[in-house]
Short mmCIF file of C-alpha atoms (C1' of nucleotides) in Angstrom, two decimals:
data_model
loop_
_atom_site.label_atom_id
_atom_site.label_comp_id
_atom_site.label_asym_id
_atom_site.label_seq_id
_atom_site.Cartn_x
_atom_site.Cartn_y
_atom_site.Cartn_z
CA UNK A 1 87.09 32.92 28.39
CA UNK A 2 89.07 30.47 29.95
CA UNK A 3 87.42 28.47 33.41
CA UNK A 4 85.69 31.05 35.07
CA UNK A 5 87.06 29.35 38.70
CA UNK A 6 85.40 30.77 41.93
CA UNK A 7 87.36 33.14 43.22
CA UNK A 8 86.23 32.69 47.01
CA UNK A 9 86.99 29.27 46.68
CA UNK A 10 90.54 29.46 45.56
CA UNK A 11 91.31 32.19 48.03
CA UNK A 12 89.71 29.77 50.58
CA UNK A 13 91.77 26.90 49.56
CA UNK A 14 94.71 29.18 49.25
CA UNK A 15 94.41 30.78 52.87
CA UNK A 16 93.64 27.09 54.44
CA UNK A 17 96.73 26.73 53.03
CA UNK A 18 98.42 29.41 54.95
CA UNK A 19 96.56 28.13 57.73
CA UNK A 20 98.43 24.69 57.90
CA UNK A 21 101.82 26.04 56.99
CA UNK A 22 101.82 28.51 59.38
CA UNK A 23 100.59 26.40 62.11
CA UNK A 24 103.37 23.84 61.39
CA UNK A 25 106.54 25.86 60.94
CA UNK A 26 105.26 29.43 62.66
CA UNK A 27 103.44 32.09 61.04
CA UNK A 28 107.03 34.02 61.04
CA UNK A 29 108.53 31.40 58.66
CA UNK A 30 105.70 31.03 55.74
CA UNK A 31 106.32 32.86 52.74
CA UNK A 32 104.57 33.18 49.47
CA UNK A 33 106.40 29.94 48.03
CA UNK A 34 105.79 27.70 51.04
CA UNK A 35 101.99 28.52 50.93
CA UNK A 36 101.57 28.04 47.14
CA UNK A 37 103.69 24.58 47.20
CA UNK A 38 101.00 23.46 50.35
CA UNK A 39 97.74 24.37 48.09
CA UNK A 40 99.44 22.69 45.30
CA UNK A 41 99.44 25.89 42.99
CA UNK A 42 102.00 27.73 41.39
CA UNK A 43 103.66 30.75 43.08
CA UNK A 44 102.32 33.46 40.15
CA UNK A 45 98.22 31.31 41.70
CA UNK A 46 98.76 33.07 45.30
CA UNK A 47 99.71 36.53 43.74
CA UNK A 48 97.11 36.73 41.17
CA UNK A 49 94.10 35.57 43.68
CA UNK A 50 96.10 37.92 46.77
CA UNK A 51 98.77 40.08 44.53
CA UNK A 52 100.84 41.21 47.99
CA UNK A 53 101.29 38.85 50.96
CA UNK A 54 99.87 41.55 53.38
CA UNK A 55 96.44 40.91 51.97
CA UNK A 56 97.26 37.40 51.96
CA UNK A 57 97.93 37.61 55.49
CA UNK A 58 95.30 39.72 56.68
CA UNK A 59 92.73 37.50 54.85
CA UNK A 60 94.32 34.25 56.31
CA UNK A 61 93.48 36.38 59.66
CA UNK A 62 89.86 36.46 58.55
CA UNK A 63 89.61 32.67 57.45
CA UNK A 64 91.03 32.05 60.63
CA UNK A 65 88.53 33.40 62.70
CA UNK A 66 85.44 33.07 60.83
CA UNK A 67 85.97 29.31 60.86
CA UNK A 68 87.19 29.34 65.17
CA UNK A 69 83.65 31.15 65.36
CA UNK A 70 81.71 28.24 63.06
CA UNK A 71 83.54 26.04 65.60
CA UNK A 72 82.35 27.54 68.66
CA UNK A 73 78.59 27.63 66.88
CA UNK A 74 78.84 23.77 66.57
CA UNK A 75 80.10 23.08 70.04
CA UNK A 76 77.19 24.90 71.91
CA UNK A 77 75.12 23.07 69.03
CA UNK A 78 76.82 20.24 70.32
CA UNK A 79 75.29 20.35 74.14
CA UNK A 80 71.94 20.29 73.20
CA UNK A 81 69.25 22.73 72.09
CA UNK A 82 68.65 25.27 75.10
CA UNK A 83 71.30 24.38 77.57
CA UNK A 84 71.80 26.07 80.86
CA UNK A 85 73.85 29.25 81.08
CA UNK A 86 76.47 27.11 82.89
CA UNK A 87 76.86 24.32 80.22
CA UNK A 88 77.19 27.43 77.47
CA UNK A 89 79.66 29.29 79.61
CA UNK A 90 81.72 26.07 79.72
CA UNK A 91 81.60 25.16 76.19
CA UNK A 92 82.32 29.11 75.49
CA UNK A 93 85.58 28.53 77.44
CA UNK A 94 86.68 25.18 76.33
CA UNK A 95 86.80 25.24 72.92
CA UNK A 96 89.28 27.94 73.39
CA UNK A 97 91.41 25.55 74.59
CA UNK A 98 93.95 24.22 72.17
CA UNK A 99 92.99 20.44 73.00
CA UNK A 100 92.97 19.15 69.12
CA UNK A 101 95.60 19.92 66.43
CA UNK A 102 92.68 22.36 65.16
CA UNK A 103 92.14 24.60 68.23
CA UNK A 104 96.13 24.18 68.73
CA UNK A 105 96.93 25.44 65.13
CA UNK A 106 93.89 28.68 65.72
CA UNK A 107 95.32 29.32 69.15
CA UNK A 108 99.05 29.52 67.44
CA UNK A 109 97.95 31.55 64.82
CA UNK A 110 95.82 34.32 66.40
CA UNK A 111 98.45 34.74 68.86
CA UNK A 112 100.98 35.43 66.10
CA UNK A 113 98.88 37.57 64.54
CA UNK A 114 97.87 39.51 68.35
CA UNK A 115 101.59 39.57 68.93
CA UNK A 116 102.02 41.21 65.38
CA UNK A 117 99.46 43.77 65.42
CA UNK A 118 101.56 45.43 68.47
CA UNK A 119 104.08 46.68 66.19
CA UNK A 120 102.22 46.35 62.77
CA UNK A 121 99.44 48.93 62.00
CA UNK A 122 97.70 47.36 59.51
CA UNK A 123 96.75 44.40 61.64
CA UNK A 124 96.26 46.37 64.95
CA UNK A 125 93.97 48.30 62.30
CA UNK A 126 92.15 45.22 61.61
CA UNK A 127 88.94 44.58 63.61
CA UNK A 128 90.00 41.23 65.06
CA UNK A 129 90.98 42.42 68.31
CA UNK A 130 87.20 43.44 68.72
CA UNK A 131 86.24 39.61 68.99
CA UNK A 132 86.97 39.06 72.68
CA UNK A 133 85.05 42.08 73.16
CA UNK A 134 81.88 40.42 71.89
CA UNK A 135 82.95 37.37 73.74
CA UNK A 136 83.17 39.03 76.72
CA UNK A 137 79.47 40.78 76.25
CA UNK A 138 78.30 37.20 75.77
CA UNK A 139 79.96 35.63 78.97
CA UNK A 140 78.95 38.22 81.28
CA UNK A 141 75.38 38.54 79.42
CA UNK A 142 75.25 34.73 80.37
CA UNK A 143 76.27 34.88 83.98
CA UNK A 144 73.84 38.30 84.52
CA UNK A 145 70.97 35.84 83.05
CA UNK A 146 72.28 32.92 85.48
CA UNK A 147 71.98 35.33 88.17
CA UNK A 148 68.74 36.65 87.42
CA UNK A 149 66.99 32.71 86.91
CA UNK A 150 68.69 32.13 90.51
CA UNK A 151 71.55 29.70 89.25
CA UNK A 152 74.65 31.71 89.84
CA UNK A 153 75.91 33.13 92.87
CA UNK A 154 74.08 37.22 92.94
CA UNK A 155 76.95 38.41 95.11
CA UNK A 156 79.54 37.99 92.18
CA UNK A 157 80.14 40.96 89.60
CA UNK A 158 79.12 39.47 86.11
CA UNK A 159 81.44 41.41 83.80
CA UNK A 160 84.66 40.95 86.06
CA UNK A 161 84.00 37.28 86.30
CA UNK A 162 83.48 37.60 82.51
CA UNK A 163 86.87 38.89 82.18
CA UNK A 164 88.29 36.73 84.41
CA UNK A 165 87.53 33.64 82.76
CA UNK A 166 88.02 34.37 79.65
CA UNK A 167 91.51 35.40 80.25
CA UNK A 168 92.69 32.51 82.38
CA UNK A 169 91.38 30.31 79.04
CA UNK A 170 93.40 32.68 77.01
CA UNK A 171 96.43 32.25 78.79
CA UNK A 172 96.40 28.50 79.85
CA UNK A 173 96.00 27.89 76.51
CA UNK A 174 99.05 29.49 75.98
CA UNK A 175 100.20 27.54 78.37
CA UNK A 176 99.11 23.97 76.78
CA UNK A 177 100.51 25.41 73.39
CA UNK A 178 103.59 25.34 74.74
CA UNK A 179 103.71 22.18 76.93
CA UNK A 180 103.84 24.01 80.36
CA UNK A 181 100.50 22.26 81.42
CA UNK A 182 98.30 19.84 80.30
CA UNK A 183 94.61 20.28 78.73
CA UNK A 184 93.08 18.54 81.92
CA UNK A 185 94.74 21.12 84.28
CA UNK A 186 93.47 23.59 82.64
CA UNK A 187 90.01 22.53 82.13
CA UNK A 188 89.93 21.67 86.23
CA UNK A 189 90.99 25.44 86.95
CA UNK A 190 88.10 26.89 84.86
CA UNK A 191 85.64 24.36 85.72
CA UNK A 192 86.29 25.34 88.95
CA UNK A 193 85.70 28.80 89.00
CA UNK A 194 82.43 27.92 87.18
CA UNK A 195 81.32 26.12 90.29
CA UNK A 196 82.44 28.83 92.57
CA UNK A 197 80.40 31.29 90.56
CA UNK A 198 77.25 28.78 89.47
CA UNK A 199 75.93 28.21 93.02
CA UNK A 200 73.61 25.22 92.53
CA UNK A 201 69.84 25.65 93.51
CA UNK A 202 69.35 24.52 97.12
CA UNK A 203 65.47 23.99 96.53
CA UNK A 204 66.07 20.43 95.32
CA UNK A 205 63.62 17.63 96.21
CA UNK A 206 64.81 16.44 99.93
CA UNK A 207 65.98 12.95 99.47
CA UNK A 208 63.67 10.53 100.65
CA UNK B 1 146.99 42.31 73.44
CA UNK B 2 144.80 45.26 72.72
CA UNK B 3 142.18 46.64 74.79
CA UNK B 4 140.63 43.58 76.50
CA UNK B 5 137.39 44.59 76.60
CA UNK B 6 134.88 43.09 79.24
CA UNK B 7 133.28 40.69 76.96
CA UNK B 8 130.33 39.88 79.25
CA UNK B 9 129.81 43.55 79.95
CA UNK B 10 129.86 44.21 75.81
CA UNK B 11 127.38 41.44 75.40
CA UNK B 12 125.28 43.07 77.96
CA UNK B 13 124.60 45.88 76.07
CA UNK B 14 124.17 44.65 72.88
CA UNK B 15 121.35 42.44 74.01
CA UNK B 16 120.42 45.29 75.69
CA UNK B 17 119.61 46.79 71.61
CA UNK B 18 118.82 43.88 70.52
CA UNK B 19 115.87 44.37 72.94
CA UNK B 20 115.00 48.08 72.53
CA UNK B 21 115.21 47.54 68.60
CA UNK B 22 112.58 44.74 68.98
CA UNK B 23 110.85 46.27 71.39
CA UNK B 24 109.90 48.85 69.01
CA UNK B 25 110.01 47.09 65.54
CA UNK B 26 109.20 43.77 66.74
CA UNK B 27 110.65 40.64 67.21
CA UNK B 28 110.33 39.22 63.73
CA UNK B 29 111.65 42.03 62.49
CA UNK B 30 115.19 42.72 63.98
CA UNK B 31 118.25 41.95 62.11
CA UNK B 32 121.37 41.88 63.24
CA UNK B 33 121.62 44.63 61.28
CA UNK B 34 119.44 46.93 63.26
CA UNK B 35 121.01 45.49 66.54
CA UNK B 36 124.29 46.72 65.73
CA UNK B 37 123.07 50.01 64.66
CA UNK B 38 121.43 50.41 67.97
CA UNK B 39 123.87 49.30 69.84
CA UNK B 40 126.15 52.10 68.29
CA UNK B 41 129.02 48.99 66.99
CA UNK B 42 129.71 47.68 63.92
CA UNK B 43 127.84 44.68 62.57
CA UNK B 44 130.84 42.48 62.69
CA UNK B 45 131.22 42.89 66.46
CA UNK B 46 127.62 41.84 66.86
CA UNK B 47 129.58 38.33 65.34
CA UNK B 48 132.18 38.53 66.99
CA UNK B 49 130.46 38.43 69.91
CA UNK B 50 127.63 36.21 69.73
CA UNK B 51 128.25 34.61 66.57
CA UNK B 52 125.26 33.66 64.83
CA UNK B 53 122.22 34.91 65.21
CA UNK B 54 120.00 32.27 67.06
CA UNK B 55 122.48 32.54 69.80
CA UNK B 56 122.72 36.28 69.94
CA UNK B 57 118.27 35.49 70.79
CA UNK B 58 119.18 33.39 73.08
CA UNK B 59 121.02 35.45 75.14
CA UNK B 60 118.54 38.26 74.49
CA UNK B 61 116.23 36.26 76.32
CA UNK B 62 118.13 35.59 78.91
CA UNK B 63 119.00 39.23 79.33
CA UNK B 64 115.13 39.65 79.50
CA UNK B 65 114.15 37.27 82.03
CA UNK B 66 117.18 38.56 84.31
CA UNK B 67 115.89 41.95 83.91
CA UNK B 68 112.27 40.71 84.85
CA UNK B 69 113.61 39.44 88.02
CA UNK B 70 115.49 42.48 89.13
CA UNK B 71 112.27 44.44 88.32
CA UNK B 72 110.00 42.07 90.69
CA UNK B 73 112.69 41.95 93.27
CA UNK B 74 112.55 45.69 93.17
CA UNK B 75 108.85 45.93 93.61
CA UNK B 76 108.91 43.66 96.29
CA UNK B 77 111.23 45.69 98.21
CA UNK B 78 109.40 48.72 97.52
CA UNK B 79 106.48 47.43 99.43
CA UNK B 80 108.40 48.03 102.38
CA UNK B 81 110.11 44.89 104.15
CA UNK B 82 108.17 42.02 105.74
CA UNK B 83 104.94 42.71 103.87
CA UNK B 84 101.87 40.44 104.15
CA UNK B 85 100.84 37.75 102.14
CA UNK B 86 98.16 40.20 100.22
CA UNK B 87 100.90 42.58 99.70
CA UNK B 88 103.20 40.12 98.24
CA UNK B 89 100.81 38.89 96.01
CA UNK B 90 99.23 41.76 94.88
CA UNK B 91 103.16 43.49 94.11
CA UNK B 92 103.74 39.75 92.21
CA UNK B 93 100.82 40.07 89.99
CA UNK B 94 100.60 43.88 89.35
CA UNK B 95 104.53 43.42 87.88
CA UNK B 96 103.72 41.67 85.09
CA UNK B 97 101.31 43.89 83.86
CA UNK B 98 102.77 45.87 80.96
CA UNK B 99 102.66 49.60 82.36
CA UNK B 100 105.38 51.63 81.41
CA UNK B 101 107.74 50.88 78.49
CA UNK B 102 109.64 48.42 79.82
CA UNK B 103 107.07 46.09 80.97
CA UNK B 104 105.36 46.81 77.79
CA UNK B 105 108.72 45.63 75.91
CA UNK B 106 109.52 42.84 78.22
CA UNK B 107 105.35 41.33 77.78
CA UNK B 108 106.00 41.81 74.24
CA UNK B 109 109.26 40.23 73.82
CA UNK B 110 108.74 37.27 76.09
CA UNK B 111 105.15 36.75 74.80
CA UNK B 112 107.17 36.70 71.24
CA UNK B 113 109.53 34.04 72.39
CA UNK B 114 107.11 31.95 73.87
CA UNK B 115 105.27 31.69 70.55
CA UNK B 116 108.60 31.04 68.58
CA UNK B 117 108.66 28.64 70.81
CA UNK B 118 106.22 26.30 70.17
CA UNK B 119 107.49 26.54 66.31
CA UNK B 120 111.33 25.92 67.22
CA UNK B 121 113.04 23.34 69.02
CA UNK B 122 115.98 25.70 69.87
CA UNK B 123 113.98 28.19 72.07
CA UNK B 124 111.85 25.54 73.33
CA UNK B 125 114.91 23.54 75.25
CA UNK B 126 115.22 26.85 76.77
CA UNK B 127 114.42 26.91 80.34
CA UNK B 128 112.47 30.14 80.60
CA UNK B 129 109.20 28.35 80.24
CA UNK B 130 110.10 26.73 83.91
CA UNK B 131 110.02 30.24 85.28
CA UNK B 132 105.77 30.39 85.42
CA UNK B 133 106.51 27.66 87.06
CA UNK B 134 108.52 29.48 89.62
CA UNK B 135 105.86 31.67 89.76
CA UNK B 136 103.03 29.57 90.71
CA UNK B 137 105.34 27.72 93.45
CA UNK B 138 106.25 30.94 95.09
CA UNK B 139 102.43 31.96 95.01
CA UNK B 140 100.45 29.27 95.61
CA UNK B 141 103.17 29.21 98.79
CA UNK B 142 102.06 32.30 99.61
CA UNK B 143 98.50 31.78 99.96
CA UNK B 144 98.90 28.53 101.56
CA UNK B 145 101.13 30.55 104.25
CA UNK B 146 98.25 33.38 104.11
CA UNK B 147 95.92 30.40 104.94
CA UNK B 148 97.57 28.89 108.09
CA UNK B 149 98.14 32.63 109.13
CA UNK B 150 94.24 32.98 109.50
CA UNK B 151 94.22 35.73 106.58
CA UNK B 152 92.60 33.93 103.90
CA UNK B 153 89.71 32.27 103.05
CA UNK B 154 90.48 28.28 103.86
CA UNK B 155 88.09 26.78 101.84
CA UNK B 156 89.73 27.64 98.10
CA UNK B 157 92.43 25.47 96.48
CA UNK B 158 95.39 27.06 96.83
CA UNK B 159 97.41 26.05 93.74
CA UNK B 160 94.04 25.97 91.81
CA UNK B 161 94.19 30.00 92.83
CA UNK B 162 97.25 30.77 91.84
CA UNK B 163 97.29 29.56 88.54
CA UNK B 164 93.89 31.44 87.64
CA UNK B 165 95.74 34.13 88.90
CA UNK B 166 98.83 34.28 87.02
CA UNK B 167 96.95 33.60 83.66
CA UNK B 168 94.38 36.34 84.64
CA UNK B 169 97.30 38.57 85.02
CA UNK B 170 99.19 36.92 81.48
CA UNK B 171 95.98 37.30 79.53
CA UNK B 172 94.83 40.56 80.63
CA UNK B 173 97.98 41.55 80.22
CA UNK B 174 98.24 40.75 76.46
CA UNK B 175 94.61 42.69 76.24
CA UNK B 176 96.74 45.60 77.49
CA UNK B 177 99.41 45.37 75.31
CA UNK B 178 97.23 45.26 72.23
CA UNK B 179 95.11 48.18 73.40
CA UNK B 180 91.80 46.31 74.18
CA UNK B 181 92.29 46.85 77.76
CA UNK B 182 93.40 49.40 80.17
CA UNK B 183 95.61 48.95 83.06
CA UNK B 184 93.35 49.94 85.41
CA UNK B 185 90.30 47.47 84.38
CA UNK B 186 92.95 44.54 84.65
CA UNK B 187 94.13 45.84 87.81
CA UNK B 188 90.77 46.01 89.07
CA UNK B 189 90.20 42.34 88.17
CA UNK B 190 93.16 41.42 90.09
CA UNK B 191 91.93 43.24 92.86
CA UNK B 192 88.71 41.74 93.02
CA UNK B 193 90.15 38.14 93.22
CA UNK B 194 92.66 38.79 96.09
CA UNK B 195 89.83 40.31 98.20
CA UNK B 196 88.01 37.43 97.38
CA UNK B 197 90.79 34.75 98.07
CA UNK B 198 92.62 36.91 101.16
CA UNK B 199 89.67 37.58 104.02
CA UNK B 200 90.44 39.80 106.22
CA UNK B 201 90.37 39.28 110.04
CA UNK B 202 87.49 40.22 111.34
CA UNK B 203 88.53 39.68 114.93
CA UNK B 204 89.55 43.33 115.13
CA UNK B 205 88.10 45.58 117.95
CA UNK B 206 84.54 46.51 117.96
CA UNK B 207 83.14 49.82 116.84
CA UNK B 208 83.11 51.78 120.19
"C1'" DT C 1 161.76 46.18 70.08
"C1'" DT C 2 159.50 42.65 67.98
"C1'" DC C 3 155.89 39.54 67.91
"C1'" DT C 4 151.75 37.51 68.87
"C1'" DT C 5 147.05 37.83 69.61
"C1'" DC C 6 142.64 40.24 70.61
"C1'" DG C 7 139.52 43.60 68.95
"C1'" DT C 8 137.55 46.01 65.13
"C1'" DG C 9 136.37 47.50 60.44
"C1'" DA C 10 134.95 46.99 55.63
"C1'" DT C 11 133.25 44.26 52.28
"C1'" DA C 12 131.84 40.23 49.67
"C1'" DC C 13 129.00 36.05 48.97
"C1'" DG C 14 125.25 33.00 48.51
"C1'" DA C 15 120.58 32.31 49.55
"C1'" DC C 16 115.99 33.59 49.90
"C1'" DC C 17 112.01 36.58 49.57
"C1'" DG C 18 108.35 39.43 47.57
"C1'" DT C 19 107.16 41.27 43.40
"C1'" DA C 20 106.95 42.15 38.41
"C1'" DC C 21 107.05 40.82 33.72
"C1'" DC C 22 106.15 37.98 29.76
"C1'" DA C 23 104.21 34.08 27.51
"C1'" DT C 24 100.58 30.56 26.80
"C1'" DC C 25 96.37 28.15 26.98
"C1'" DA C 26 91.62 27.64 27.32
"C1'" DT C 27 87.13 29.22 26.74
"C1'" DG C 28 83.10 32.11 25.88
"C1'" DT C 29 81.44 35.77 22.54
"C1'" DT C 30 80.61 37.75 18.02
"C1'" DA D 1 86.13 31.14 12.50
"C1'" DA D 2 88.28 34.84 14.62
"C1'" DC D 3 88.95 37.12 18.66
"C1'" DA D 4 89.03 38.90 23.28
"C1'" DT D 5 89.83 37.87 27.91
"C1'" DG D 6 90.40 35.34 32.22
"C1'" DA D 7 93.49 31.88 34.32
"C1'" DT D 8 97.95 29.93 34.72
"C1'" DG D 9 102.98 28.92 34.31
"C1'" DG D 10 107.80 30.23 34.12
"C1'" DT D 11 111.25 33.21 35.21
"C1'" DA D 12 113.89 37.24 36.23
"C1'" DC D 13 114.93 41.36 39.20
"C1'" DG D 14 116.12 44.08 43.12
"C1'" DG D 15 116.72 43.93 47.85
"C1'" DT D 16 117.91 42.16 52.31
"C1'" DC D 17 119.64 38.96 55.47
"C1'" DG D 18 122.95 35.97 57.87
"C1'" DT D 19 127.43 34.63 57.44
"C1'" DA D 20 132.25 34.38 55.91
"C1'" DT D 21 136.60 36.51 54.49
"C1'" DC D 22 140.24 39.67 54.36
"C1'" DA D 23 142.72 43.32 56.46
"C1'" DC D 24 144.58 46.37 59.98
"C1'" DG D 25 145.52 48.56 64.50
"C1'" DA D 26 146.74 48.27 69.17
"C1'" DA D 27 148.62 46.52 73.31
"C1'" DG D 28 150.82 43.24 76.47
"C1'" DA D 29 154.72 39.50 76.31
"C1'" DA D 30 159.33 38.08 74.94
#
DNA sequence: TTCTTCGTGATACGACCGTACCATCATGTT
DNA sequence: AACATGATGGTACGGTCGTATCACGAAGAA
C-alpha cells in the first residue's frame, strides 16, 4: 500500500483551502479547480478526499464553524480565568465582529452559506443554523446569572436582551464587511447597551 | 419603425422576473436564461435590452430598492397621516421584516447583493449601501424630534439607538428568513426597545 | 411605394464547470 | 519476489452559461 495519508488532515487542508478562496473571490465564484490549485493538489485530490462539491461545501461549512467556535473558546480564555458575566458577554459579542481578515473571511462565509440555505435544502438541512440558538441560551443564561449576583439591571428581560445583542453584532458586522461602518462604531453601540443593561453595584467603598 | 415599444416600461418587467426567478431559486442561481423564461420573452430580448448580464443585476437592484421604498412609503401612509414619532418608527422598523413574500424576496435578494458585494467591485460602487444610511438619518431624526417633543426618554443617545435598532431589525430579520425565528418573537423585540426608548407622558389626567 | 431602422427570433460559439474514466506509482502483505 | 491496494495524475465528456451572429418582419419616413 501506497502512503497511508490521514484522511482528516487532507480534507482539513483541502477545506482551509476553500476557506481562503472563498473568502477572497466569494463563496459563489470557487469551484473545484480554484480550491485544488489553492491547497496545491491536483483537481482528481479534492474529488477523491470529497467526490461531489456539495460535500465539499457542506464540510467547508463545518470547518468553518468548528474553528469560529475554537476562536471564541480562546478569546474568553483570553480575559482571564473566571471573568465577570459582563466581560464574557462582551467578548461573546466581539469576536463576532469581523475586525481581523479571520473573523472578516468567517463572517463572509457563514453569511453565504445562511443566504444559501434559503433556497438550498441540503444546507437549510444542515444543523448550522442551530448555533445562534446555543449562543443565544448562553447570552441570556449569562445576563439571568448577572441579574441574580446583583450586577445587571433586574428590570430588563434576559432572553430579549439576549436576542437583541446578538443580532445588532450580527448585522453591524454585516455592516463592517461591507465598509458601511467602522469596527469602533460598532463596538461603541454594543458596549453601550452592555452598560445600559450591566448596572454597576452602587455598594462601592465611599471615597474617602 | 416598428412597434416602438416603451423600453423603460419592458425593462421594468423583466427585472421584475429577474427578481421573482431569484426570489425563488436564488440569486446565484438565475441565468439569463431563466429570466427570460419568466419574463415570458425570448432570451435575446433579455440582450437586447440590458445587454450583458452584470448590468441586467444592476438594474435588478435598482428595481428592488425602488420597490422597497414604495412599500415603506405605503406603510407609512397606512398609519394614518401625521402619526407620532413611535408610530413612525415602529411602521419603519416592522417593514423590513420579511413577512409576506415580497419582503421575504426583497430581504433575500438585497441581503444577496450586499454579500456579492463585498466580493465585487461592480456592485460595491453601487450606491444602495448609502440607503441604511438614509435610514439611520431619518430615524435617529425621529427620536431626536420624539425627544424635544417630551415623548422619549432624554437620557439615551439618539443615533447610538437607531443604529441598534436597524441592525436588530436586519439581523432578526435574516433569523426569519432562514426559519430560526418567527415574526412575532422579532417583532416583540422591536417592541420592547421602542417602549423602552419612547416614554410615554405621564402628565395625563389622574385616575378619578 | 420604397427604404430605413427598430424590435424580435433562432441558433451558434467558446469557455468553464462538475464529474467520470483510465493509467501509474508507491507501498505494505504474503 | 509477486501481488494487491490505496493514493495520485492526466484527461476527456456532457452540459450549461453568457455572448455574438445572422436573419426576418413590421412600421413610420421619404
Amino acid at each position: 500500500m501506497p502512503k497511508r495519508v490521514d484522511h482528516e488532515e487532507r480534507r482539513g487542508q483541502i477545506a482551509e483551502a476553500l476557506v481562503r478562496v472563498a473568502g477572497r473571490r466569494g463563496l459563489h465564484a470557487v469551484g473545484m479547480r480554484d480550491v485544488a490549485a489553492e491547497a496545491g493538489v491536483s483537481l482528481r485530490l479534492v474529488q477523491y478526499y470529497f467526490g461531489t462539491k456539495e460535500k465539499l461545501l457542506l464540510y467547508g461549512l463545518q470547518h468553518l464553524t468548528d474553528r469560529f467556535t475554537e476562536r471564541v473558546g480562546a478569546r474568553l480564555r483570553a480575559v482571564g480565568r473566571d471573568p465577570g458575566p459582563r466581560a464574557t458577554a462582551e467578548a461573546l459579542l466581539l469576536t463576532s465582529l469581523p475586525t481581523d481578515e479571520e473573523s472578516r473571511t468567517f463572517h463572509l462565509l457563514y453569511t453565504s452559506y445562511a443566504v444559501l440555505s434559503v433556497t438550498d435544502e441540503a444546507l437549510a438541512a444542515q444543523p448550522f443554523i442551530a448555533n445562534p440558538d446555543a449562543a443565544e441560551d448562553a447570552l441570556a443564561g449569562l445576563l439571568r446569572q448577572a441579574q441574580e449576583s446583583g450586577l445587571a439591571d433586574p428590570g430588563v428581560d434576559a432572553r430579549t436582551e439576549a436576542i437583541g445583542l446578538l443580532a445588532m453584532a450580527a448585522a453591524m458586522g454585516t455592516s463592517i464587511l461591507v465598509g458601511q461602518r467602522g469596527p469602533e462604531s460598532a463596538t461603541e453601540v454594543l458596549r453601550h447597551h452592555l452598560d445600559r443593561i450591566f448596572t454597576p453595584p452602587d455598594d462601592g467603598p465611599p471615597a474617602p
